[in-house]
Amino acid sequence: MTKPFTLHILDSPESFNQFGARLLTELAQEAVAQRNRFNIALSGGGTPASIYKLWGERPYRDQMPWQQTHLFWGDERLVPPDDPGSNFRQINTLLLKNVPIPKENIHRAKGEYAVETAVADYTTQLKTIAQAGAPPIFDVVLLGMGSDGHTASLFPGSPPQQSEWVVSVTVNYDGRPAQRISLTPTIINCARHIIFLVSGGSKATMLQNVLYGPYQPDRLPAQRIQPTHGTLIWVLDTAVAQNLIHPS
Ligand code: 6PG
C-alpha cells in the first residue's frame, strides 16, 4: 500500500467485534459533534455481521446518534431488498430493526431496479450528501476484503480508474453469477475514515500482498483504496495477521 495506514489486531472474535462497534460509535459521535451528521457506507459480507448486531445492542445502540446518522451501502447485489443475497436485507435484519434510525436516513441502493436505473438512482442519492460537483465525503466507508483481494464489488481485472461514482459489475463470485453495483475508489478514497474489517487465516497471504507486496491495483483491488485526505484503518484478527511481515 502506498498511503500510511493503521493496523489493529484483535485476538478474539469478541474483541474484534467490540472494537469494531466501539470504533463506529466513536466516529459517529465525533462526526455529529463537528457537523451534526454522520454519513457511513456499510459493507456487505460475513465479517461485519456480528459487529452490526452488536452496534444495535446496549451500550452502543444507546450511545449512537441515530437521528443524525445516514446509512449508505458500499455495494449491493441487484436483487430485491428481501432477497437472501441483499446486503440491505442483512443489515436490516441485524441492525435496522433494533435501532431508532429514521427511515429517511436509510439510503439503500435499489437492487430491485434494472442496472442502469439502479446506478442512476444511487448516484442521485449520493449527490444529496455532496457539495456541488464534488464527490461526497463520507465520514466512514466500511470495507471487507475477499481472499482474491477484491473489496466492495471491485474485483481483480475490473477497470482500475473509474471516474464514475457508482459502477455496475457482473461477477461469478462464490459460485453464483450476480449483478452488483459498487462505489468506486473515486468516492471511497474521499472518505474521512476508510475502515477495512478482515478476519480469517484464508486471507492472510492476500493481506500480506495487499499491505506489503508490490503495488498492483489491477490484480489487487484492495490496493486501489488510498485515502486522499482521510485515514486508512485495518481491523484484523490474529489469524489473518499471522503472516504480516513489514519489509524493513
Ligand atoms: C459484499 C462485500 C464484499 C465483502 C468481501 C468479504 O457485498 O459481500 O462488498 O466485498 O466485503 O467479499 O466478505 P466476507 O466478510 O464474507 O469475507
mmCIF file of C-alpha atoms and ligand atoms in Angstrom:
data_model
loop_
_atom_site.group_PDB
_atom_site.id
_atom_site.type_symbol
_atom_site.label_atom_id
_atom_site.label_comp_id
_atom_site.label_asym_id
_atom_site.label_seq_id
_atom_site.Cartn_x
_atom_site.Cartn_y
_atom_site.Cartn_z
ATOM 1 C CA MET A 1 0.000 0.000 0.000
ATOM 2 C CA THR A 2 1.400 3.446 -0.747
ATOM 3 C CA LYS A 3 -0.569 5.557 1.776
ATOM 4 C CA PRO A 4 0.017 5.257 5.535
ATOM 5 C CA PHE A 5 -2.402 3.024 7.403
ATOM 6 C CA THR A 6 -3.113 1.864 10.933
ATOM 7 C CA LEU A 7 -3.386 -1.786 11.936
ATOM 8 C CA HIS A 8 -5.489 -3.001 14.858
ATOM 9 C CA ILE A 9 -5.037 -6.713 15.526
ATOM 10 C CA LEU A 10 -7.577 -8.297 17.877
ATOM 11 C CA ASP A 11 -7.049 -11.683 19.453
ATOM 12 C CA SER A 12 -10.609 -12.990 19.647
ATOM 13 C CA PRO A 13 -13.865 -12.665 17.721
ATOM 14 C CA GLU A 14 -15.401 -10.924 20.732
ATOM 15 C CA SER A 15 -12.665 -8.310 20.981
ATOM 16 C CA PHE A 16 -12.741 -7.869 17.172
ATOM 17 C CA ASN A 17 -16.479 -7.214 17.207
ATOM 18 C CA GLN A 18 -16.381 -4.982 20.293
ATOM 19 C CA PHE A 19 -13.546 -2.952 18.764
ATOM 20 C CA GLY A 20 -15.495 -2.519 15.540
ATOM 21 C CA ALA A 21 -18.752 -1.474 17.184
ATOM 22 C CA ARG A 22 -16.939 0.914 19.532
ATOM 23 C CA LEU A 23 -14.933 2.480 16.688
ATOM 24 C CA LEU A 24 -18.078 3.121 14.620
ATOM 25 C CA THR A 25 -19.840 4.637 17.624
ATOM 26 C CA GLU A 26 -16.916 6.921 18.482
ATOM 27 C CA LEU A 27 -16.569 8.116 14.872
ATOM 28 C CA ALA A 28 -20.307 8.755 14.688
ATOM 29 C CA GLN A 29 -20.220 10.820 17.885
ATOM 30 C CA GLU A 30 -17.223 12.777 16.565
ATOM 31 C CA ALA A 31 -18.897 13.496 13.213
ATOM 32 C CA VAL A 32 -22.145 14.644 14.818
ATOM 33 C CA ALA A 33 -20.268 16.828 17.309
ATOM 34 C CA GLN A 34 -18.433 18.501 14.413
ATOM 35 C CA ARG A 35 -21.048 18.530 11.626
ATOM 36 C CA ASN A 36 -24.316 17.355 13.186
ATOM 37 C CA ARG A 37 -24.382 14.430 10.762
ATOM 38 C CA PHE A 38 -22.727 11.019 10.315
ATOM 39 C CA ASN A 39 -22.611 9.562 6.805
ATOM 40 C CA ILE A 40 -21.397 5.992 6.558
ATOM 41 C CA ALA A 41 -21.248 3.486 3.695
ATOM 42 C CA LEU A 42 -21.689 -0.044 5.028
ATOM 43 C CA SER A 43 -20.076 -3.223 3.757
ATOM 44 C CA GLY A 44 -21.751 -6.498 2.958
ATOM 45 C CA GLY A 45 -20.201 -9.876 3.629
ATOM 46 C CA GLY A 46 -19.962 -12.035 6.714
ATOM 47 C CA THR A 47 -17.157 -10.301 8.610
ATOM 48 C CA PRO A 48 -19.114 -7.229 9.750
ATOM 49 C CA ALA A 49 -22.316 -9.162 10.586
ATOM 50 C CA SER A 50 -21.552 -9.587 14.300
ATOM 51 C CA ILE A 51 -20.404 -6.003 14.514
ATOM 52 C CA TYR A 52 -23.708 -4.764 13.050
ATOM 53 C CA LYS A 53 -25.611 -6.885 15.569
ATOM 54 C CA LEU A 54 -23.533 -5.567 18.475
ATOM 55 C CA TRP A 55 -23.908 -1.979 17.211
ATOM 56 C CA GLY A 56 -27.681 -2.356 17.628
ATOM 57 C CA GLU A 57 -27.402 -3.514 21.225
ATOM 58 C CA ARG A 58 -26.514 -1.796 24.506
ATOM 59 C CA PRO A 59 -24.308 0.096 25.127
ATOM 60 C CA TYR A 60 -23.624 1.145 21.533
ATOM 61 C CA ARG A 61 -27.264 1.431 20.487
ATOM 62 C CA ASP A 62 -27.885 3.953 23.251
ATOM 63 C CA GLN A 63 -24.653 5.866 22.589
ATOM 64 C CA MET A 64 -25.244 6.245 18.854
ATOM 65 C CA PRO A 65 -26.728 9.481 17.397
ATOM 66 C CA TRP A 66 -29.164 7.577 15.174
ATOM 67 C CA GLN A 67 -31.235 10.682 14.349
ATOM 68 C CA GLN A 68 -28.196 12.250 12.670
ATOM 69 C CA THR A 69 -26.840 9.003 11.192
ATOM 70 C CA HIS A 70 -27.271 8.328 7.475
ATOM 71 C CA LEU A 71 -26.611 4.854 6.114
ATOM 72 C CA PHE A 72 -25.475 4.096 2.609
ATOM 73 C CA TRP A 73 -24.057 0.905 1.134
ATOM 74 C CA GLY A 74 -20.623 0.359 -0.395
ATOM 75 C CA ASP A 75 -22.131 -2.087 -2.825
ATOM 76 C CA GLU A 76 -25.313 -4.035 -3.385
ATOM 77 C CA ARG A 77 -26.438 -7.009 -5.405
ATOM 78 C CA LEU A 78 -29.154 -6.348 -7.974
ATOM 79 C CA VAL A 79 -31.786 -8.354 -6.154
ATOM 80 C CA PRO A 80 -34.896 -7.270 -4.244
ATOM 81 C CA PRO A 81 -34.317 -5.921 -0.713
ATOM 82 C CA ASP A 82 -35.793 -9.049 0.850
ATOM 83 C CA ASP A 83 -33.597 -11.416 -1.178
ATOM 84 C CA PRO A 84 -31.107 -13.505 0.871
ATOM 85 C CA GLY A 85 -28.306 -12.035 -1.279
ATOM 86 C CA SER A 86 -29.236 -8.444 -0.471
ATOM 87 C CA ASN A 87 -26.713 -6.508 1.612
ATOM 88 C CA PHE A 88 -29.558 -4.272 2.739
ATOM 89 C CA ARG A 89 -31.539 -7.298 3.961
ATOM 90 C CA GLN A 90 -28.623 -8.493 6.099
ATOM 91 C CA ILE A 91 -28.189 -5.123 7.759
ATOM 92 C CA ASN A 92 -31.931 -4.598 8.114
ATOM 93 C CA THR A 93 -32.197 -7.918 9.950
ATOM 94 C CA LEU A 94 -29.096 -7.487 12.115
ATOM 95 C CA LEU A 95 -29.260 -3.782 12.899
ATOM 96 C CA LEU A 96 -32.026 -1.607 11.486
ATOM 97 C CA LYS A 97 -34.869 -3.444 13.202
ATOM 98 C CA ASN A 98 -33.205 -2.792 16.563
ATOM 99 C CA VAL A 99 -32.330 0.903 16.378
ATOM 100 C CA PRO A 100 -34.370 4.151 16.225
ATOM 101 C CA ILE A 101 -32.958 5.371 12.930
ATOM 102 C CA PRO A 102 -35.415 7.432 10.863
ATOM 103 C CA LYS A 103 -36.456 5.647 7.674
ATOM 104 C CA GLU A 104 -35.440 8.700 5.633
ATOM 105 C CA ASN A 105 -31.868 8.217 6.882
ATOM 106 C CA ILE A 106 -31.576 4.858 5.149
ATOM 107 C CA HIS A 107 -30.247 5.363 1.635
ATOM 108 C CA ARG A 108 -30.183 1.887 0.171
ATOM 109 C CA ALA A 109 -29.086 1.067 -3.358
ATOM 110 C CA LYS A 110 -32.243 -0.157 -5.079
ATOM 111 C CA GLY A 111 -31.314 -3.695 -6.036
ATOM 112 C CA GLU A 112 -34.770 -4.298 -7.425
ATOM 113 C CA TYR A 113 -34.208 -1.791 -10.243
ATOM 114 C CA ALA A 114 -32.737 -2.503 -13.664
ATOM 115 C CA VAL A 115 -28.999 -1.935 -13.546
ATOM 116 C CA GLU A 116 -28.897 1.454 -15.303
ATOM 117 C CA THR A 117 -31.754 2.754 -13.181
ATOM 118 C CA ALA A 118 -30.127 1.433 -10.000
ATOM 119 C CA VAL A 119 -26.847 3.196 -10.848
ATOM 120 C CA ALA A 120 -28.625 6.458 -11.688
ATOM 121 C CA ASP A 121 -30.838 6.328 -8.608
ATOM 122 C CA TYR A 122 -27.937 5.628 -6.252
ATOM 123 C CA THR A 123 -25.814 8.346 -7.839
ATOM 124 C CA THR A 124 -28.685 10.774 -7.220
ATOM 125 C CA GLN A 125 -28.829 9.707 -3.581
ATOM 126 C CA LEU A 126 -25.076 10.263 -3.247
ATOM 127 C CA LYS A 127 -25.444 13.768 -4.647
ATOM 128 C CA THR A 128 -27.634 14.656 -1.658
ATOM 129 C CA ILE A 129 -24.519 14.495 0.560
ATOM 130 C CA ALA A 130 -22.088 16.025 -1.913
ATOM 131 C CA GLN A 131 -21.012 19.629 -2.417
ATOM 132 C CA ALA A 132 -21.935 20.794 -5.927
ATOM 133 C CA GLY A 133 -19.900 18.843 -8.431
ATOM 134 C CA ALA A 134 -17.545 17.239 -5.915
ATOM 135 C CA PRO A 135 -17.712 13.624 -4.758
ATOM 136 C CA PRO A 136 -19.448 13.086 -1.406
ATOM 137 C CA ILE A 137 -17.168 12.879 1.616
ATOM 138 C CA PHE A 138 -18.305 10.001 3.784
ATOM 139 C CA ASP A 139 -17.313 10.104 7.428
ATOM 140 C CA VAL A 140 -16.736 6.357 7.243
ATOM 141 C CA VAL A 141 -16.575 3.800 4.456
ATOM 142 C CA LEU A 142 -16.572 0.252 5.773
ATOM 143 C CA LEU A 143 -14.960 -2.369 3.554
ATOM 144 C CA GLY A 144 -14.215 -6.069 3.590
ATOM 145 C CA MET A 145 -11.638 -7.913 1.548
ATOM 146 C CA GLY A 146 -12.012 -11.190 -0.270
ATOM 147 C CA SER A 147 -9.243 -13.800 -0.439
ATOM 148 C CA ASP A 148 -8.778 -12.691 -4.072
ATOM 149 C CA GLY A 149 -8.065 -9.128 -2.995
ATOM 150 C CA HIS A 150 -11.425 -7.686 -4.019
ATOM 151 C CA THR A 151 -13.163 -5.064 -1.978
ATOM 152 C CA ALA A 152 -16.711 -3.773 -2.245
ATOM 153 C CA SER A 153 -17.568 -5.096 -5.705
ATOM 154 C CA LEU A 154 -14.231 -4.128 -7.223
ATOM 155 C CA PHE A 155 -12.823 -7.422 -8.461
ATOM 156 C CA PRO A 156 -9.440 -8.324 -9.968
ATOM 157 C CA GLY A 157 -9.235 -7.240 -13.610
ATOM 158 C CA SER A 158 -12.063 -4.706 -13.310
ATOM 159 C CA PRO A 159 -11.311 -1.260 -14.783
ATOM 160 C CA PRO A 160 -8.968 0.323 -12.208
ATOM 161 C CA GLN A 161 -9.645 4.012 -12.561
ATOM 162 C CA GLN A 162 -13.299 4.797 -12.666
ATOM 163 C CA SER A 163 -14.333 8.405 -12.840
ATOM 164 C CA GLU A 164 -17.906 7.404 -12.071
ATOM 165 C CA TRP A 165 -19.120 7.362 -8.522
ATOM 166 C CA VAL A 166 -21.081 4.126 -8.954
ATOM 167 C CA VAL A 167 -20.411 1.256 -11.353
ATOM 168 C CA SER A 168 -22.245 -1.926 -12.241
ATOM 169 C CA VAL A 169 -20.389 -5.223 -12.316
ATOM 170 C CA THR A 170 -21.320 -8.783 -13.170
ATOM 171 C CA VAL A 171 -19.253 -11.311 -11.288
ATOM 172 C CA ASN A 172 -19.350 -15.024 -10.803
ATOM 173 C CA TYR A 173 -18.140 -14.966 -7.196
ATOM 174 C CA ASP A 174 -18.905 -17.538 -4.525
ATOM 175 C CA GLY A 175 -20.224 -19.816 -7.207
ATOM 176 C CA ARG A 176 -23.108 -17.729 -8.459
ATOM 177 C CA PRO A 177 -23.304 -15.067 -11.163
ATOM 178 C CA ALA A 178 -24.533 -11.857 -9.733
ATOM 179 C CA GLN A 179 -25.022 -8.337 -10.987
ATOM 180 C CA ARG A 180 -23.955 -5.736 -8.500
ATOM 181 C CA ILE A 181 -23.438 -2.025 -8.194
ATOM 182 C CA SER A 182 -20.495 -0.613 -6.269
ATOM 183 C CA LEU A 183 -18.987 2.615 -5.074
ATOM 184 C CA THR A 184 -15.735 3.312 -6.885
ATOM 185 C CA PRO A 185 -12.395 4.406 -5.397
ATOM 186 C CA THR A 186 -13.291 7.917 -6.634
ATOM 187 C CA ILE A 187 -15.838 8.041 -3.837
ATOM 188 C CA ILE A 188 -14.303 5.664 -1.302
ATOM 189 C CA ASN A 189 -10.939 7.448 -1.251
ATOM 190 C CA CYS A 190 -12.576 10.777 -0.338
ATOM 191 C CA ALA A 191 -13.815 9.403 2.988
ATOM 192 C CA ARG A 192 -12.588 10.797 6.288
ATOM 193 C CA HIS A 193 -12.055 7.267 7.592
ATOM 194 C CA ILE A 194 -11.788 4.110 5.486
ATOM 195 C CA ILE A 195 -12.050 1.001 7.634
ATOM 196 C CA PHE A 196 -11.251 -2.488 6.397
ATOM 197 C CA LEU A 197 -12.679 -5.311 8.528
ATOM 198 C CA VAL A 198 -10.783 -8.510 7.662
ATOM 199 C CA SER A 199 -10.527 -11.794 9.507
ATOM 200 C CA GLY A 200 -9.622 -15.433 8.938
ATOM 201 C CA GLY A 201 -6.447 -17.284 8.077
ATOM 202 C CA SER A 202 -7.584 -17.907 4.482
ATOM 203 C CA LYS A 203 -6.906 -14.221 3.720
ATOM 204 C CA ALA A 204 -3.515 -13.996 5.457
ATOM 205 C CA THR A 205 -1.386 -14.338 2.323
ATOM 206 C CA MET A 206 -3.531 -11.895 0.388
ATOM 207 C CA LEU A 207 -3.356 -9.396 3.243
ATOM 208 C CA GLN A 208 0.437 -9.558 3.250
ATOM 209 C CA ASN A 209 0.452 -8.976 -0.514
ATOM 210 C CA VAL A 210 -2.011 -6.095 -0.333
ATOM 211 C CA LEU A 211 -0.272 -4.314 2.529
ATOM 212 C CA TYR A 212 3.388 -5.028 1.842
ATOM 213 C CA GLY A 213 3.608 -6.548 -1.636
ATOM 214 C CA PRO A 214 4.175 -4.761 -4.942
ATOM 215 C CA TYR A 215 1.567 -2.149 -5.892
ATOM 216 C CA GLN A 216 -0.606 -3.874 -8.468
ATOM 217 C CA PRO A 217 -4.098 -2.438 -8.090
ATOM 218 C CA ASP A 218 -5.379 -4.136 -11.224
ATOM 219 C CA ARG A 219 -4.828 -7.549 -9.670
ATOM 220 C CA LEU A 220 -5.397 -6.440 -6.074
ATOM 221 C CA PRO A 221 -8.334 -4.031 -5.991
ATOM 222 C CA ALA A 222 -7.964 -3.502 -2.233
ATOM 223 C CA GLN A 223 -4.770 -1.595 -3.137
ATOM 224 C CA ARG A 224 -6.891 0.928 -5.042
ATOM 225 C CA ILE A 225 -8.108 2.163 -1.695
ATOM 226 C CA GLN A 226 -5.791 5.097 -0.993
ATOM 227 C CA PRO A 227 -7.401 7.864 1.053
ATOM 228 C CA THR A 228 -6.892 11.306 -0.464
ATOM 229 C CA HIS A 229 -7.115 13.087 2.928
ATOM 230 C CA GLY A 230 -8.546 10.669 5.461
ATOM 231 C CA THR A 231 -7.314 7.749 7.493
ATOM 232 C CA LEU A 232 -6.972 4.121 6.430
ATOM 233 C CA ILE A 233 -7.650 1.685 9.253
ATOM 234 C CA TRP A 234 -7.319 -2.109 9.086
ATOM 235 C CA VAL A 235 -9.189 -4.007 11.799
ATOM 236 C CA LEU A 236 -7.817 -7.542 11.762
ATOM 237 C CA ASP A 237 -7.902 -10.718 13.775
ATOM 238 C CA THR A 238 -4.727 -12.600 14.712
ATOM 239 C CA ALA A 239 -5.461 -15.321 12.141
ATOM 240 C CA VAL A 240 -5.437 -13.003 9.127
ATOM 241 C CA ALA A 241 -2.473 -11.047 10.519
ATOM 242 C CA GLN A 242 -0.396 -14.162 11.202
ATOM 243 C CA ASN A 243 1.882 -13.692 8.163
ATOM 244 C CA LEU A 244 2.315 -9.944 8.354
ATOM 245 C CA ILE A 245 5.960 -9.071 7.925
ATOM 246 C CA HIS A 246 6.745 -5.433 7.351
ATOM 247 C CA PRO A 247 9.561 -5.368 4.776
ATOM 248 C CA SER A 248 12.265 -3.435 6.682
HETATM 249 C C1 6PG B 1 -20.061 -7.869 -0.199
HETATM 250 C C2 6PG B 1 -18.825 -7.064 0.089
HETATM 251 C C3 6PG B 1 -17.586 -7.845 -0.236
HETATM 252 C C4 6PG B 1 -17.109 -8.477 1.052
HETATM 253 C C5 6PG B 1 -15.934 -9.390 0.814
HETATM 254 C C6 6PG B 1 -15.513 -10.089 2.121
HETATM 255 O O1 6PG B 1 -21.064 -7.255 -0.596
HETATM 256 O O2 6PG B 1 -20.060 -9.079 0.057
HETATM 257 O O3 6PG B 1 -18.855 -5.897 -0.584
HETATM 258 O O4 6PG B 1 -16.558 -7.011 -0.752
HETATM 259 O O5 6PG B 1 -16.726 -7.444 1.952
HETATM 260 O O6 6PG B 1 -16.339 -10.362 -0.138
HETATM 261 O O7 6PG B 1 -16.609 -10.855 2.545
HETATM 262 P P1 6PG B 1 -16.541 -11.660 3.950
HETATM 263 O O8 6PG B 1 -16.564 -10.624 5.024
HETATM 264 O O9 6PG B 1 -17.799 -12.509 3.940
HETATM 265 O O10 6PG B 1 -15.266 -12.468 3.923
#
